[in-house]
């Protein structure tokens, strides 16, 4: 049984607490309080499964663990407020390196004025960092994957594939340009909180954060919204220095490379101007990358890619698998 | 660096979010919403550190993981509402056993009408279950360890040492009485939520849940409230069938045996009648076990035990260490 099917197998179909707005099935859960909604999510990262000491210093492990969770809040349009940390620590980990993990967490958390309000540490055979985040959204302004309509514009923030390229540089000896830029993109991702929260005036915007590659995240939106999504290969935003890699690498990494922690979303055409404005105000690179279409076959909701020759083909459903199957993918 | 010192080392001394009422340092954190307070805590349990397959079926692992967290909410006087689960699962775990873990969680959660609203599962080398719980309390009615005053009555719920006795029976072959009772007390603990929430009319009551033995939990109250606590050996409540064990075992287990998930607390004498009434209404065995005193030496806050001969001596500070050091303790 893989991760996905297990989470689905334990999903409740009805909720007893009347304050639940959204349970399992999006980037985070939502429950309602007077005047606002509370958003919460949890994610666990395990050494040598999600990160390795060969490519990450302890500081980065901490920074990224919190960043990945903050990115889930961004994908919900929520403002981060609190986090709790539960760690498994092998007895062999030196105290000063633990301290570095915490410094990394704190650095990321401070960017968003988050408070650490709880946690525990237990001993065990492998380093594991589990982060729970809690944030706020205005009532009925949490963002879901399920709200895309046909003819919506599909957009993406930032530059995709950079994190994957940084990982490549860190693990494949060679001569590269702009190495520090790519290292940072891999080790110190900056979730798009300001942009996502800035959209709070919009009645309807669909968001998903790019933790497993835009192909996979777009497929989640297509599935949840029961639509098809068409992406334009040439519009997928990449950074200039990604051009140093082969066309095949660029294609793979921008579409299937994980952990950029950018956002992919959809909005009605008439709100596109407003979205662009917020992007400008929050210094967020923003690109129109596709369009939402009615699903051709009822019950099948797919992602297509249109290449430079205007050929349209279905995009493979393959997610990002962290350290494990890197080499198989290329 | 042990668990405790690491958590203390990362504790924030000031909070940026104005809604924080209590950060790290009690059984759970508290933040304020209009009309009520929200309580949250996280705990992680690792195979062969906190539980072993030799003494726990998968169902029990799930049941207890949620119970331990619900007990933290009880210790805060909070009503459980939600939980999130983050699991590390070795690839060798069969799907049907995973399902049993979940059934155990659900069983415990259902007792308190809790909804599972989030979670993730990742693969890794060791089974680990991390549970985040969220609950509600009336405004200014969350309960802390820091509110005891001298002359307060000290009380305890239930019967102490049973869980430890159950563990002993499961790991030390022998001929015992009431085995099933003790197995259940060890594998399926029932936190004292109804009793704790029932006390919500009281202006001041101090609570702590007994996860690491009453000696340790009373010491936490003494420390946080800057008082001494005196316990009466003969008043510590034990179940009748615990009498089958040696006096030394009974003494060790009732004072230092962990994971009973009962409550220890203090109240002013004038509220004792009300506490007894709530105990009766909620079918909660309740015993007056001691008294709060002014600390003899400023800056030193201790727990004392008075034996049947009226000899008073300081109670050792030793916590419960799950599976690890069991034998060393006896």
PDB file of N, CA and C in Angstrom, chain B residues 79-142:
ATOM      1  N   UNK B  79     -11.760  20.044  25.712  1.00  0.00           N
ATOM      2  CA  UNK B  79     -12.599  19.078  25.020  1.00  0.00           C
ATOM      3  C   UNK B  79     -11.946  18.738  23.681  1.00  0.00           C
ATOM      4  N   UNK B  80     -11.602  17.467  23.445  1.00  0.00           N
ATOM      5  CA  UNK B  80     -10.961  17.095  22.173  1.00  0.00           C
ATOM      6  C   UNK B  80     -11.885  17.364  20.986  1.00  0.00           C
ATOM      7  N   UNK B  81     -11.301  17.783  19.868  1.00  0.00           N
ATOM      8  CA  UNK B  81     -12.108  18.035  18.663  1.00  0.00           C
ATOM      9  C   UNK B  81     -11.497  17.390  17.419  1.00  0.00           C
ATOM     10  N   UNK B  82     -10.190  17.571  17.205  1.00  0.00           N
ATOM     11  CA  UNK B  82      -9.563  17.087  15.973  1.00  0.00           C
ATOM     12  C   UNK B  82      -8.249  16.382  16.254  1.00  0.00           C
ATOM     13  N   UNK B  83      -7.834  15.549  15.292  1.00  0.00           N
ATOM     14  CA  UNK B  83      -6.459  15.044  15.337  1.00  0.00           C
ATOM     15  C   UNK B  83      -5.900  14.900  13.937  1.00  0.00           C
ATOM     16  N   UNK B  84      -4.584  15.001  13.863  1.00  0.00           N
ATOM     17  CA  UNK B  84      -3.835  14.792  12.624  1.00  0.00           C
ATOM     18  C   UNK B  84      -2.779  13.727  12.914  1.00  0.00           C
ATOM     19  N   UNK B  85      -2.501  12.913  11.928  1.00  0.00           N
ATOM     20  CA  UNK B  85      -1.591  11.795  12.129  1.00  0.00           C
ATOM     21  C   UNK B  85      -0.481  11.813  11.098  1.00  0.00           C
ATOM     22  N   UNK B  86       0.746  11.704  11.538  1.00  0.00           N
ATOM     23  CA  UNK B  86       1.862  11.602  10.613  1.00  0.00           C
ATOM     24  C   UNK B  86       2.641  10.341  10.970  1.00  0.00           C
ATOM     25  N   UNK B  87       2.696   9.411  10.030  1.00  0.00           N
ATOM     26  CA  UNK B  87       3.324   8.122  10.333  1.00  0.00           C
ATOM     27  C   UNK B  87       4.530   7.843   9.449  1.00  0.00           C
ATOM     28  N   UNK B  88       5.555   7.259  10.047  1.00  0.00           N
ATOM     29  CA  UNK B  88       6.637   6.665   9.264  1.00  0.00           C
ATOM     30  C   UNK B  88       6.371   5.159   9.248  1.00  0.00           C
ATOM     31  N   UNK B  89       6.344   4.597   8.061  1.00  0.00           N
ATOM     32  CA  UNK B  89       5.975   3.186   7.930  1.00  0.00           C
ATOM     33  C   UNK B  89       7.056   2.419   7.165  1.00  0.00           C
ATOM     34  N   UNK B  90       7.649   1.424   7.796  1.00  0.00           N
ATOM     35  CA  UNK B  90       8.608   0.589   7.059  1.00  0.00           C
ATOM     36  C   UNK B  90       7.881  -0.170   5.954  1.00  0.00           C
ATOM     37  N   UNK B  91       8.564  -0.381   4.855  1.00  0.00           N
ATOM     38  CA  UNK B  91       7.916  -1.056   3.719  1.00  0.00           C
ATOM     39  C   UNK B  91       7.494  -2.479   4.075  1.00  0.00           C
ATOM     40  N   UNK B  92       8.076  -3.009   5.147  1.00  0.00           N
ATOM     41  CA  UNK B  92       7.753  -4.383   5.532  1.00  0.00           C
ATOM     42  C   UNK B  92       6.430  -4.524   6.286  1.00  0.00           C
ATOM     43  N   UNK B  93       5.848  -3.403   6.713  1.00  0.00           N
ATOM     44  CA  UNK B  93       4.582  -3.509   7.453  1.00  0.00           C
ATOM     45  C   UNK B  93       3.451  -3.885   6.522  1.00  0.00           C
ATOM     46  N   UNK B  94       2.743  -4.977   6.853  1.00  0.00           N
ATOM     47  CA  UNK B  94       1.641  -5.388   5.976  1.00  0.00           C
ATOM     48  C   UNK B  94       0.454  -4.420   6.071  1.00  0.00           C
ATOM     49  N   UNK B  95      -0.216  -4.204   4.933  1.00  0.00           N
ATOM     50  CA  UNK B  95      -1.336  -3.253   4.886  1.00  0.00           C
ATOM     51  C   UNK B  95      -2.431  -3.529   5.914  1.00  0.00           C
ATOM     52  N   UNK B  96      -2.710  -4.801   6.159  1.00  0.00           N
ATOM     53  CA  UNK B  96      -3.820  -5.068   7.085  1.00  0.00           C
ATOM     54  C   UNK B  96      -3.450  -4.663   8.512  1.00  0.00           C
ATOM     55  N   UNK B  97      -2.155  -4.676   8.826  1.00  0.00           N
ATOM     56  CA  UNK B  97      -1.751  -4.245  10.167  1.00  0.00           C
ATOM     57  C   UNK B  97      -1.782  -2.717  10.283  1.00  0.00           C
ATOM     58  N   UNK B  98      -1.469  -2.036   9.187  1.00  0.00           N
ATOM     59  CA  UNK B  98      -1.623  -0.579   9.168  1.00  0.00           C
ATOM     60  C   UNK B  98      -3.068  -0.215   9.439  1.00  0.00           C
ATOM     61  N   UNK B  99      -3.925  -0.975   8.800  1.00  0.00           N
ATOM     62  CA  UNK B  99      -5.349  -0.743   8.944  1.00  0.00           C
ATOM     63  C   UNK B  99      -5.784  -0.930  10.398  1.00  0.00           C
ATOM     64  N   UNK B 100      -5.171  -1.893  11.064  1.00  0.00           N
ATOM     65  CA  UNK B 100      -5.481  -2.117  12.479  1.00  0.00           C
ATOM     66  C   UNK B 100      -5.026  -0.935  13.344  1.00  0.00           C
ATOM     67  N   UNK B 101      -3.875  -0.371  13.013  1.00  0.00           N
ATOM     68  CA  UNK B 101      -3.423   0.818  13.743  1.00  0.00           C
ATOM     69  C   UNK B 101      -4.477   1.905  13.627  1.00  0.00           C
ATOM     70  N   UNK B 102      -4.947   2.099  12.392  1.00  0.00           N
ATOM     71  CA  UNK B 102      -5.938   3.132  12.187  1.00  0.00           C
ATOM     72  C   UNK B 102      -7.240   2.836  12.929  1.00  0.00           C
ATOM     73  N   UNK B 103      -7.629   1.576  12.935  1.00  0.00           N
ATOM     74  CA  UNK B 103      -8.859   1.228  13.662  1.00  0.00           C
ATOM     75  C   UNK B 103      -8.728   1.561  15.152  1.00  0.00           C
ATOM     76  N   UNK B 104      -7.548   1.311  15.692  1.00  0.00           N
ATOM     77  CA  UNK B 104      -7.306   1.651  17.095  1.00  0.00           C
ATOM     78  C   UNK B 104      -7.408   3.150  17.340  1.00  0.00           C
ATOM     79  N   UNK B 105      -6.827   3.920  16.426  1.00  0.00           N
ATOM     80  CA  UNK B 105      -6.920   5.380  16.551  1.00  0.00           C
ATOM     81  C   UNK B 105      -8.370   5.831  16.538  1.00  0.00           C
ATOM     82  N   UNK B 106      -9.081   5.280  15.562  1.00  0.00           N
ATOM     83  CA  UNK B 106     -10.468   5.686  15.348  1.00  0.00           C
ATOM     84  C   UNK B 106     -11.330   5.346  16.560  1.00  0.00           C
ATOM     85  N   UNK B 107     -11.053   4.195  17.155  1.00  0.00           N
ATOM     86  CA  UNK B 107     -11.812   3.756  18.324  1.00  0.00           C
ATOM     87  C   UNK B 107     -11.658   4.777  19.460  1.00  0.00           C
ATOM     88  N   UNK B 108     -10.422   5.149  19.732  1.00  0.00           N
ATOM     89  CA  UNK B 108     -10.165   6.130  20.785  1.00  0.00           C
ATOM     90  C   UNK B 108     -10.793   7.471  20.419  1.00  0.00           C
ATOM     91  N   UNK B 109     -10.575   7.900  19.181  1.00  0.00           N
ATOM     92  CA  UNK B 109     -11.074   9.210  18.743  1.00  0.00           C
ATOM     93  C   UNK B 109     -12.597   9.275  18.827  1.00  0.00           C
ATOM     94  N   UNK B 110     -13.244   8.174  18.479  1.00  0.00           N
ATOM     95  CA  UNK B 110     -14.706   8.162  18.469  1.00  0.00           C
ATOM     96  C   UNK B 110     -15.298   8.384  19.856  1.00  0.00           C
ATOM     97  N   UNK B 111     -14.614   7.876  20.858  1.00  0.00           N
ATOM     98  CA  UNK B 111     -15.089   8.095  22.238  1.00  0.00           C
ATOM     99  C   UNK B 111     -15.280   9.569  22.534  1.00  0.00           C
ATOM    100  N   UNK B 112     -14.483  10.402  21.855  1.00  0.00           N
ATOM    101  CA  UNK B 112     -14.515  11.841  22.151  1.00  0.00           C
ATOM    102  C   UNK B 112     -15.000  12.653  20.954  1.00  0.00           C
ATOM    103  N   UNK B 113     -15.666  11.983  20.002  1.00  0.00           N
ATOM    104  CA  UNK B 113     -16.242  12.662  18.842  1.00  0.00           C
ATOM    105  C   UNK B 113     -15.207  13.476  18.084  1.00  0.00           C
ATOM    106  N   UNK B 114     -13.990  12.948  18.026  1.00  0.00           N
ATOM    107  CA  UNK B 114     -12.922  13.665  17.320  1.00  0.00           C
ATOM    108  C   UNK B 114     -12.919  13.306  15.834  1.00  0.00           C
ATOM    109  N   UNK B 115     -12.570  14.282  15.016  1.00  0.00           N
ATOM    110  CA  UNK B 115     -12.416  14.038  13.582  1.00  0.00           C
ATOM    111  C   UNK B 115     -10.939  14.023  13.197  1.00  0.00           C
ATOM    112  N   UNK B 116     -10.581  13.068  12.337  1.00  0.00           N
ATOM    113  CA  UNK B 116      -9.248  13.057  11.725  1.00  0.00           C
ATOM    114  C   UNK B 116      -9.275  14.032  10.555  1.00  0.00           C
ATOM    115  N   UNK B 117      -8.524  15.116  10.660  1.00  0.00           N
ATOM    116  CA  UNK B 117      -8.612  16.139   9.608  1.00  0.00           C
ATOM    117  C   UNK B 117      -7.320  16.285   8.807  1.00  0.00           C
ATOM    118  N   UNK B 118      -6.296  15.525   9.116  1.00  0.00           N
ATOM    119  CA  UNK B 118      -5.081  15.667   8.320  1.00  0.00           C
ATOM    120  C   UNK B 118      -4.095  14.583   8.641  1.00  0.00           C
ATOM    121  N   UNK B 119      -3.128  14.445   7.764  1.00  0.00           N
ATOM    122  CA  UNK B 119      -2.107  13.457   8.021  1.00  0.00           C
ATOM    123  C   UNK B 119      -1.263  13.192   6.812  1.00  0.00           C
ATOM    124  N   UNK B 120      -0.151  12.539   7.043  1.00  0.00           N
ATOM    125  CA  UNK B 120       0.627  12.035   5.933  1.00  0.00           C
ATOM    126  C   UNK B 120       1.337  10.778   6.401  1.00  0.00           C
ATOM    127  N   UNK B 121       1.696   9.953   5.434  1.00  0.00           N
ATOM    128  CA  UNK B 121       2.473   8.767   5.765  1.00  0.00           C
ATOM    129  C   UNK B 121       3.688   8.765   4.859  1.00  0.00           C
ATOM    130  N   UNK B 122       4.823   8.471   5.440  1.00  0.00           N
ATOM    131  CA  UNK B 122       6.052   8.424   4.663  1.00  0.00           C
ATOM    132  C   UNK B 122       6.735   7.101   4.973  1.00  0.00           C
ATOM    133  N   UNK B 123       7.575   6.651   4.066  1.00  0.00           N
ATOM    134  CA  UNK B 123       8.272   5.410   4.341  1.00  0.00           C
ATOM    135  C   UNK B 123       9.556   5.714   5.096  1.00  0.00           C
ATOM    136  N   UNK B 124      10.008   4.733   5.850  1.00  0.00           N
ATOM    137  CA  UNK B 124      11.216   4.937   6.639  1.00  0.00           C
ATOM    138  C   UNK B 124      11.561   3.656   7.354  1.00  0.00           C
ATOM    139  N   UNK B 125      12.681   3.654   8.051  1.00  0.00           N
ATOM    140  CA  UNK B 125      13.207   2.407   8.605  1.00  0.00           C
ATOM    141  C   UNK B 125      12.523   1.918   9.873  1.00  0.00           C
ATOM    142  N   UNK B 126      11.668   2.753  10.504  1.00  0.00           N
ATOM    143  CA  UNK B 126      11.091   2.332  11.771  1.00  0.00           C
ATOM    144  C   UNK B 126       9.658   2.868  11.875  1.00  0.00           C
ATOM    145  N   UNK B 127       8.771   2.072  12.443  1.00  0.00           N
ATOM    146  CA  UNK B 127       7.400   2.545  12.602  1.00  0.00           C
ATOM    147  C   UNK B 127       7.351   3.658  13.641  1.00  0.00           C
ATOM    148  N   UNK B 128       6.754   4.776  13.244  1.00  0.00           N
ATOM    149  CA  UNK B 128       6.623   5.913  14.146  1.00  0.00           C
ATOM    150  C   UNK B 128       5.258   6.545  13.927  1.00  0.00           C
ATOM    151  N   UNK B 129       4.596   6.863  15.016  1.00  0.00           N
ATOM    152  CA  UNK B 129       3.265   7.457  14.937  1.00  0.00           C
ATOM    153  C   UNK B 129       3.298   8.792  15.654  1.00  0.00           C
ATOM    154  N   UNK B 130       3.030   9.851  14.918  1.00  0.00           N
ATOM    155  CA  UNK B 130       3.038  11.196  15.475  1.00  0.00           C
ATOM    156  C   UNK B 130       1.618  11.733  15.411  1.00  0.00           C
ATOM    157  N   UNK B 131       1.076  12.129  16.552  1.00  0.00           N
ATOM    158  CA  UNK B 131      -0.310  12.583  16.595  1.00  0.00           C
ATOM    159  C   UNK B 131      -0.366  14.025  17.088  1.00  0.00           C
ATOM    160  N   UNK B 132      -1.043  14.868  16.344  1.00  0.00           N
ATOM    161  CA  UNK B 132      -1.324  16.233  16.785  1.00  0.00           C
ATOM    162  C   UNK B 132      -2.798  16.305  17.159  1.00  0.00           C
ATOM    163  N   UNK B 133      -3.101  16.826  18.341  1.00  0.00           N
ATOM    164  CA  UNK B 133      -4.509  16.966  18.734  1.00  0.00           C
ATOM    165  C   UNK B 133      -4.858  18.446  18.907  1.00  0.00           C
ATOM    166  N   UNK B 134      -6.125  18.738  18.662  1.00  0.00           N
ATOM    167  CA  UNK B 134      -6.635  20.102  18.823  1.00  0.00           C
ATOM    168  C   UNK B 134      -7.939  20.018  19.606  1.00  0.00           C
ATOM    169  N   UNK B 135      -8.076  20.860  20.610  1.00  0.00           N
ATOM    170  CA  UNK B 135      -9.291  20.850  21.409  1.00  0.00           C
ATOM    171  C   UNK B 135      -9.718  22.257  21.798  1.00  0.00           C
ATOM    172  N   UNK B 136     -10.845  22.337  22.447  1.00  0.00           N
ATOM    173  CA  UNK B 136     -11.419  23.627  22.839  1.00  0.00           C
ATOM    174  C   UNK B 136     -11.550  23.738  24.356  1.00  0.00           C
ATOM    175  N   UNK B 137     -11.392  24.946  24.866  1.00  0.00           N
ATOM    176  CA  UNK B 137     -11.733  25.220  26.269  1.00  0.00           C
ATOM    177  C   UNK B 137     -12.442  26.569  26.339  1.00  0.00           C
ATOM    178  N   UNK B 138     -13.281  26.737  27.334  1.00  0.00           N
ATOM    179  CA  UNK B 138     -13.867  28.060  27.531  1.00  0.00           C
ATOM    180  C   UNK B 138     -12.753  29.058  27.814  1.00  0.00           C
ATOM    181  N   UNK B 139     -13.007  30.307  27.462  1.00  0.00           N
ATOM    182  CA  UNK B 139     -11.964  31.317  27.621  1.00  0.00           C
ATOM    183  C   UNK B 139     -11.476  31.382  29.076  1.00  0.00           C
ATOM    184  N   UNK B 140     -10.165  31.393  29.253  1.00  0.00           N
ATOM    185  CA  UNK B 140      -9.543  31.412  30.581  1.00  0.00           C
ATOM    186  C   UNK B 140      -9.872  30.199  31.436  1.00  0.00           C
ATOM    187  N   UNK B 141     -10.253  29.102  30.795  1.00  0.00           N
ATOM    188  CA  UNK B 141     -10.514  27.886  31.558  1.00  0.00           C
ATOM    189  C   UNK B 141      -9.559  26.745  31.192  1.00  0.00           C
ATOM    190  N   UNK B 142      -8.534  27.046  30.406  1.00  0.00           N
ATOM    191  CA  UNK B 142      -7.491  26.032  30.213  1.00  0.00           C
ATOM    192  C   UNK B 142      -6.760  25.884  31.540  1.00  0.00           C
TER     193      UNK B 142
END
